[in-house]
XYZ file of C-alpha atoms in Angstrom:
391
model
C -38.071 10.472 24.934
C -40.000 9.553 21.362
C -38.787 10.619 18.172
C -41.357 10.460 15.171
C -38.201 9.153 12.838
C -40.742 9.273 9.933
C -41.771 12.716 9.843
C -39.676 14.527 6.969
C -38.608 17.218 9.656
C -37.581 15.339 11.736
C -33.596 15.705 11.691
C -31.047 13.095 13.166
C -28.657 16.390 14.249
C -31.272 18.291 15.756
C -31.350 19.539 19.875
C -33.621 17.512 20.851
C -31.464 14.419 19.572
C -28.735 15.673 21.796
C -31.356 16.001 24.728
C -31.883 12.360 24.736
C -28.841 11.178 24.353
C -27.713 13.414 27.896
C -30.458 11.813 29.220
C -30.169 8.356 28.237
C -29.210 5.593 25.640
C -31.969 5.170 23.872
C -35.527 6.748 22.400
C -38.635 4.838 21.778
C -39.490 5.665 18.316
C -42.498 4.963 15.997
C -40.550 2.327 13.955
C -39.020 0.750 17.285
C -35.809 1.985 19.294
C -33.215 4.674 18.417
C -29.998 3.961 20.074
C -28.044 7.352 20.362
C -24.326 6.447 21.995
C -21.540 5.753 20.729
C -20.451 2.566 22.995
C -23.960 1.090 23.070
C -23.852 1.700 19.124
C -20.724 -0.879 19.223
C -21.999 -3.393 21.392
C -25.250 -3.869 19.310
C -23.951 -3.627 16.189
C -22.222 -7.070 16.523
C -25.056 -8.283 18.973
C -25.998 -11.780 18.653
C -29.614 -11.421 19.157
C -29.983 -9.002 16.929
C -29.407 -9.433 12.634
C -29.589 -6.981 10.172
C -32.870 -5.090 10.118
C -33.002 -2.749 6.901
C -34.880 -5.957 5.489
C -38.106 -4.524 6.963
C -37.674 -0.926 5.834
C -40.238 -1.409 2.900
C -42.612 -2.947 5.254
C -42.499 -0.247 7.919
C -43.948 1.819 5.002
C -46.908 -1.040 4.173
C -44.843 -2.246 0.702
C -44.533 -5.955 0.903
C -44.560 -6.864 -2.656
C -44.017 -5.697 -6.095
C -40.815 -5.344 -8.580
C -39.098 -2.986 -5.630
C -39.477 -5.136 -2.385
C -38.224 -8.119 -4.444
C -35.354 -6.285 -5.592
C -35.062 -5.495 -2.346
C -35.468 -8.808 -0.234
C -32.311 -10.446 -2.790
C -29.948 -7.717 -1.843
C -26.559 -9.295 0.501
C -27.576 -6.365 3.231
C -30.615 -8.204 3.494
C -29.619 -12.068 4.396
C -28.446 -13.154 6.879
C -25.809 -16.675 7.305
C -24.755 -18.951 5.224
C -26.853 -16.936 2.451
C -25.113 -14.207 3.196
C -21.454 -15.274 3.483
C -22.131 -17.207 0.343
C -22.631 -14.076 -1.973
C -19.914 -12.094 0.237
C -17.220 -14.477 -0.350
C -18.386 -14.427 -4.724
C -18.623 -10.892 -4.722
C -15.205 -10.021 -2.629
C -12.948 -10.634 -5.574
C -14.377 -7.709 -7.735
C -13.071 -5.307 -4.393
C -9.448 -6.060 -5.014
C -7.223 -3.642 -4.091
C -4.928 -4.015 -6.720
C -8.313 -2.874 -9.148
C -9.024 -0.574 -6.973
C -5.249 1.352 -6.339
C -4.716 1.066 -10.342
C -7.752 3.340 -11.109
C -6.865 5.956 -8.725
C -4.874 8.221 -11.340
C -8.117 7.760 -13.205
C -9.920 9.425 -10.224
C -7.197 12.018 -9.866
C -7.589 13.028 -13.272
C -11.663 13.061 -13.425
C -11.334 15.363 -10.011
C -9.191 17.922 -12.027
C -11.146 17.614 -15.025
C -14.524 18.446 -13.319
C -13.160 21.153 -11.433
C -11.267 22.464 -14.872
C -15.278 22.405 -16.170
C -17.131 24.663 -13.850
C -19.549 26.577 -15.821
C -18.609 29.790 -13.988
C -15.007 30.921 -12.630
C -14.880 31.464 -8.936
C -18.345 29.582 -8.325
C -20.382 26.288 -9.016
C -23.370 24.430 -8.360
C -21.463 21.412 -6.502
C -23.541 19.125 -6.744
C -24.340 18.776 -10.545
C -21.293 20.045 -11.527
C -18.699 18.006 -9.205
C -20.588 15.082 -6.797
C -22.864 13.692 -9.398
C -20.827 13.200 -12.367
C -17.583 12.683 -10.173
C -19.851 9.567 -8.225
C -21.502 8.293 -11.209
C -18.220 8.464 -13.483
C -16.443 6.474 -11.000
C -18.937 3.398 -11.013
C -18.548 3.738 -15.020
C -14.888 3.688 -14.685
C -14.826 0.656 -11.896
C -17.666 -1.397 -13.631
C -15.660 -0.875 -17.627
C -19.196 1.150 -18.717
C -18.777 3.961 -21.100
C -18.241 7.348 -18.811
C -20.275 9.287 -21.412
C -23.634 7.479 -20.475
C -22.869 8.422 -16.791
C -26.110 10.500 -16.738
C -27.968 7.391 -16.826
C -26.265 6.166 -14.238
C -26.632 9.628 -12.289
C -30.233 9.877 -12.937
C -31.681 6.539 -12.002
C -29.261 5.978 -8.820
C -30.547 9.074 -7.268
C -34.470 8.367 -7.947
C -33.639 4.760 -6.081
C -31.832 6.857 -3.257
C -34.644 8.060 -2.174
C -35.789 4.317 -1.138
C -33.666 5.024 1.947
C -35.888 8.172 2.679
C -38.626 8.399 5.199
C -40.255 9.238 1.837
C -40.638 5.763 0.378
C -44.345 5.190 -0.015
C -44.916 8.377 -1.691
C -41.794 8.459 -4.102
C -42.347 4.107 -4.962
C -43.568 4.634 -8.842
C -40.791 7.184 -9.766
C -38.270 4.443 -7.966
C -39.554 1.193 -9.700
C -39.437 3.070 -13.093
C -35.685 3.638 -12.496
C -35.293 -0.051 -11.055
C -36.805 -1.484 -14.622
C -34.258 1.094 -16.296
C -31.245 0.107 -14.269
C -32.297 -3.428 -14.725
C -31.931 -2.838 -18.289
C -29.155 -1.041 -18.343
C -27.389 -4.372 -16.104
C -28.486 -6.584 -18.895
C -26.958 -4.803 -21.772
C -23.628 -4.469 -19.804
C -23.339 -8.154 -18.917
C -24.255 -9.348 -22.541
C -21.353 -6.944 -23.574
C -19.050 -8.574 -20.826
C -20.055 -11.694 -21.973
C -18.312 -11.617 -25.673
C -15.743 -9.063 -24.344
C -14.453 -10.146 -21.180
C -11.992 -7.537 -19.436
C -9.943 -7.079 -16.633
C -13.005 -4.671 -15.080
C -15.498 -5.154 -12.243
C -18.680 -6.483 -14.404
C -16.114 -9.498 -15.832
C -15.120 -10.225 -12.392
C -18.613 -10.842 -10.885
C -19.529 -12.482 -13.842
C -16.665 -15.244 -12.956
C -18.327 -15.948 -10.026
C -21.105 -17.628 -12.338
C -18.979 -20.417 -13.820
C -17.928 -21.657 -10.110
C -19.992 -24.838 -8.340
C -21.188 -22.197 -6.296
C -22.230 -19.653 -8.348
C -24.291 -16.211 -8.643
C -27.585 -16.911 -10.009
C -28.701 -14.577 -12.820
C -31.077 -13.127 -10.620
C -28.099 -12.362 -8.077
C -25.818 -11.420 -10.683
C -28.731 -8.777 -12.039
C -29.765 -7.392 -8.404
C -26.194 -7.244 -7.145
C -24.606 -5.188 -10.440
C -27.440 -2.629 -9.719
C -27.495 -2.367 -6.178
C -23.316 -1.658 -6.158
C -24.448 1.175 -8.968
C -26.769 2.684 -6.770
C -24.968 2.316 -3.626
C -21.788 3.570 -5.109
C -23.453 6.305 -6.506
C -26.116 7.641 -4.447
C -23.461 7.075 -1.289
C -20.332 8.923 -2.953
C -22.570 11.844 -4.133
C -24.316 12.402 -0.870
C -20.995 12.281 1.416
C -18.879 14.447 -1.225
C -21.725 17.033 -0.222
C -21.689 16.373 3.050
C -17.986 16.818 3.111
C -18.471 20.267 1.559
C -21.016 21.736 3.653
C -18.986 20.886 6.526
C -15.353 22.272 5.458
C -17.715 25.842 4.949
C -18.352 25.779 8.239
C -14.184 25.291 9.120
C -12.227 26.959 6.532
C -8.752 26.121 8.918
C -9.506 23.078 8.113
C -9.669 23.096 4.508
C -6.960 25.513 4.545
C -5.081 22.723 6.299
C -6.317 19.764 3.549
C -5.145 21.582 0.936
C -1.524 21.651 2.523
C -1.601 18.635 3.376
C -3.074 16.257 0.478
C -2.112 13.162 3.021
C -5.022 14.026 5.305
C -7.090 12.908 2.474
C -8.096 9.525 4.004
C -8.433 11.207 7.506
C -10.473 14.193 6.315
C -12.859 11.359 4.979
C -13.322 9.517 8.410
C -13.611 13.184 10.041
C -16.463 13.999 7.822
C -18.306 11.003 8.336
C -17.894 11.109 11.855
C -19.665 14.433 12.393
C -21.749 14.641 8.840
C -22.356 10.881 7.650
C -24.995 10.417 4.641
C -26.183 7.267 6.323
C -27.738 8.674 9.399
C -28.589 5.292 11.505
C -27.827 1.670 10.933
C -30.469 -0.520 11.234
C -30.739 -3.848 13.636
C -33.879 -6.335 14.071
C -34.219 -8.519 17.237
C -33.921 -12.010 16.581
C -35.102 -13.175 20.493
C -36.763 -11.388 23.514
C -33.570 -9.929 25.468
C -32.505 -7.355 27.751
C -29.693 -4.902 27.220
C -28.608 -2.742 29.210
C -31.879 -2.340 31.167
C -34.303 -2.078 28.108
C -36.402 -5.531 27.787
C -36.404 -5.347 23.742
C -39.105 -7.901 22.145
C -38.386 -10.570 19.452
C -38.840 -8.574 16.037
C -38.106 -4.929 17.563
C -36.097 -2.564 14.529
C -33.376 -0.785 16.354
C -31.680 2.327 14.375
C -28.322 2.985 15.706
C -28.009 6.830 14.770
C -24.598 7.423 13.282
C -24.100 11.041 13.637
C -24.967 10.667 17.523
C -22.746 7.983 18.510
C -20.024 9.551 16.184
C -20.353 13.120 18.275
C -20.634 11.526 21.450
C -18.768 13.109 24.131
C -18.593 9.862 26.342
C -16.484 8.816 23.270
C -15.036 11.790 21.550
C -14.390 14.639 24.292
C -13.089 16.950 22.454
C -15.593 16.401 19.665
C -14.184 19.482 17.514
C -14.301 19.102 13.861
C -10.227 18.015 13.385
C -8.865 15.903 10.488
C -5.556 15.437 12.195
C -6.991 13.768 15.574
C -7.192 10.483 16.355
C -10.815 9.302 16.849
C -12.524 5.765 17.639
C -14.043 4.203 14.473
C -17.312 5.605 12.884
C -20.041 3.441 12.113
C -20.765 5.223 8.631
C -20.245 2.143 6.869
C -22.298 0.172 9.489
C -20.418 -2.790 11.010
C -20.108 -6.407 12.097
C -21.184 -9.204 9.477
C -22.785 -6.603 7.335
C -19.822 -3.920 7.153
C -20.118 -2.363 3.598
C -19.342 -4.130 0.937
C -17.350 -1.349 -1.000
C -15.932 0.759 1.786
C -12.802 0.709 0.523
C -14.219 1.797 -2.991
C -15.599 4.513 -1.154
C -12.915 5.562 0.925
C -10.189 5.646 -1.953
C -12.425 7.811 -4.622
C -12.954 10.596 -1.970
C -9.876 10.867 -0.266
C -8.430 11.558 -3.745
C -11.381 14.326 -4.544
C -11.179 16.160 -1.290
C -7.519 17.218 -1.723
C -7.597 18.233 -4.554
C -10.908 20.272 -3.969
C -9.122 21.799 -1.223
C -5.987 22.909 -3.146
C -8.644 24.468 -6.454
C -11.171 25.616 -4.658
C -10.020 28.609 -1.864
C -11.923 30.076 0.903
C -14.879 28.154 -0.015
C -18.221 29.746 0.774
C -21.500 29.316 0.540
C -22.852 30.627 -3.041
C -26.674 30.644 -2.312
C -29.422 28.667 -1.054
C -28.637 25.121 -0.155
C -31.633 22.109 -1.039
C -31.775 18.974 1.249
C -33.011 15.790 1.576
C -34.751 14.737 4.953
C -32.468 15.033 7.430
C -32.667 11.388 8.148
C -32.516 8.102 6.358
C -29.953 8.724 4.351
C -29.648 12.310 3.662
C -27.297 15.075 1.618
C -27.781 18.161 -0.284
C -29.872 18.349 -3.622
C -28.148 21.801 -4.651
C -25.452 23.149 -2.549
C -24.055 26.363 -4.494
C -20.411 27.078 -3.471
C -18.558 30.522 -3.959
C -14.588 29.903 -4.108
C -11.305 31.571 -4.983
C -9.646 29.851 -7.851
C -6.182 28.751 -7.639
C -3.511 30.120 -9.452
């Protein structure tokens, strides 16, 4: 079976995805391999032959220099080692939990307060009125930023989202425009952080600077932006995600909203069945064989997400249920190069989906939807939603 990954219509949740993986493991693509189960997906993603292999997305699309592919080259996704443990271990201490549990009454409270805002009773435009402002606010909150300049934020993220579209070439001016503003953005914040140090996630990095072995400026710079995007552009996309796919089981929304505790699990449910990053990307390091495929030194392997997550060799009863007990996802990728802010991510939306569920009843769909490719990472660009208020 080949997949042509790159073609905008092509979809990761489509039939003929499902075809191959009946038939087999794997799918010869035009960027490489597409892996498609869920127990292969595990074994590779930890595979020693094989590092991280997102580091050649902007080549795959014939960009190999310029402000972006830097930018993109420094990120900690990107090396690999002692490189890479090095600006893991500096950056770990801005994820505490203790920063992260104190600001969840501050995501509580921005949850109600968006909700409380929807231009119209009964209906809203979810995405600009709840996912956007609700991601974007929370990297202003986390990072100490003002919350009113969130648009910013909102506006520049999502234009460098589409970097991890099979759009790239074509979309590469509007993205290195909002890379230069982010940049500048970065720049202002740390010179703030700099004469008014706080107990916030900017100050926290920025300690890593006076150690031995320190951030460089460079680091500090590429680092601050990429968690902005990636907290962002990830939190938006899987908040609509999450949506679209309660409409399609009101019991189980019903049951969220009963049930505020599912929270966490309704988050690993959705991104089981519905994740925003729709493959995980691996390079080969050697010539090997795996499990009867002969894979060359320098092949990309995508490990599709949604596919390995729906598996039936893995999931039997693969039914859409926030109370069942599944194997983990690979949403956040895995191994070495397991997200950096998971947890970040994990906490903000298990606190947004409750309380979604208990305001917004018998959620429905309020018009026509807009997408993004249904591959790379994808999500919705309008998702309308018609709802029942609560009393």
């Amino acid at each position: 079976m080949y997949f042509d990954i790159a073609d905008p219509s092509f979809s990761v949740q489509s039939e003929q995805v499902r075809k191959a993986r009946d038939e087999n493991w794997y799918a010869e693509t035009n960027y490489g391999v597409a892996v498609l189960r869920y127990e292969e997906t595990r074994l590779l993603l930890r595979h020693p032959k094989l590092r991280q292999g997102s580091a050649r997305w902007p080549a795959h699309h014939g960009i190999t220099s310029g402000p972006f592919a830097d930018w993109w080259a420094n990120w900690v996704l990107n090396k690999e080692g002692e490189e890479h443990h090095r600006l893991r271990r500096l950056m770990n201490p801005a994820f505490s939990r203790r920063l992260i549990d104190g600001l969840v009454p501050r995501f509580q409270a921005l949850a109600a307060e968006l909700v409380d805002g929807f231009a119209e009773p009964g209906r809203c435009e979810f995405m600009s009125e709840f996912a956007s402002p609700y991601a974007a606010r929370v990297i202003a909150i986390m990072l100490g930023l003002p919350e009113e300049e969130w648009p910013v934020l909102a506006r520049d993220s999502a234009t460098i989202g589409l970097a991890m579209g099979v759009t790239l070439r074509e979309d590469l001016p509007r993205i290195e425009a909002a890379l230069d503003s982010l940049y500048g953005y970065v720049d202002e914040a740390v010179d703030r952080r700099r004469s008014d140090p706080r107990d916030d996630f900017v100050t926290r990095i920025m300690r890593a600077q006076r150690d031995e072995d320190r951030l460089t400026a460079t680091e500090l710079r590429d680092s601050l932006v990429l968690l902005i995007f990636g907290g962002y552009d990830t939190t938006r996309n899987q908040l609509g995600l999450a949506m679209q796919t309660f409409l399609d089981h009101p019991d189980q929304w019903r049951l969220l909203a009963e049930r505020p505790d599912l929270g966490p699990a309704a988050v690993e449910e959705v991104m089981r069945v519905n994740p925003t990053v729709t493959w995980v990307t691996r390079e080969a390091l050697e010539d090997f064989t795996f499990q009867g495929l002969d894979i060359a030194a320098g092949t990309t392997l995508h490990l599709f997400t949604e596919a390995s997550g729906t598996d039936p060799r893995a999931v039997p009863d693969g039914r859409f249920d926030i109370t069942a007990e599944r194997p983990p996802h690979f949403g956040f990728g895995g191994g070495a190069h397991h997200c950096l802010g998971h947890f970040v991510a994990r906490s903000d939306m298990s606190e947004a989906l409750p309380l979604l569920a208990r305001r917004m009843r018998d959620p429905r769909p309020g018009g026509p939807s807009r997408w993004l490719p249904r591959s790379g990472n994808t999500g919705p660009i309008e998702l309308p939603v018609a709802f029942t208020p609560a009393e």
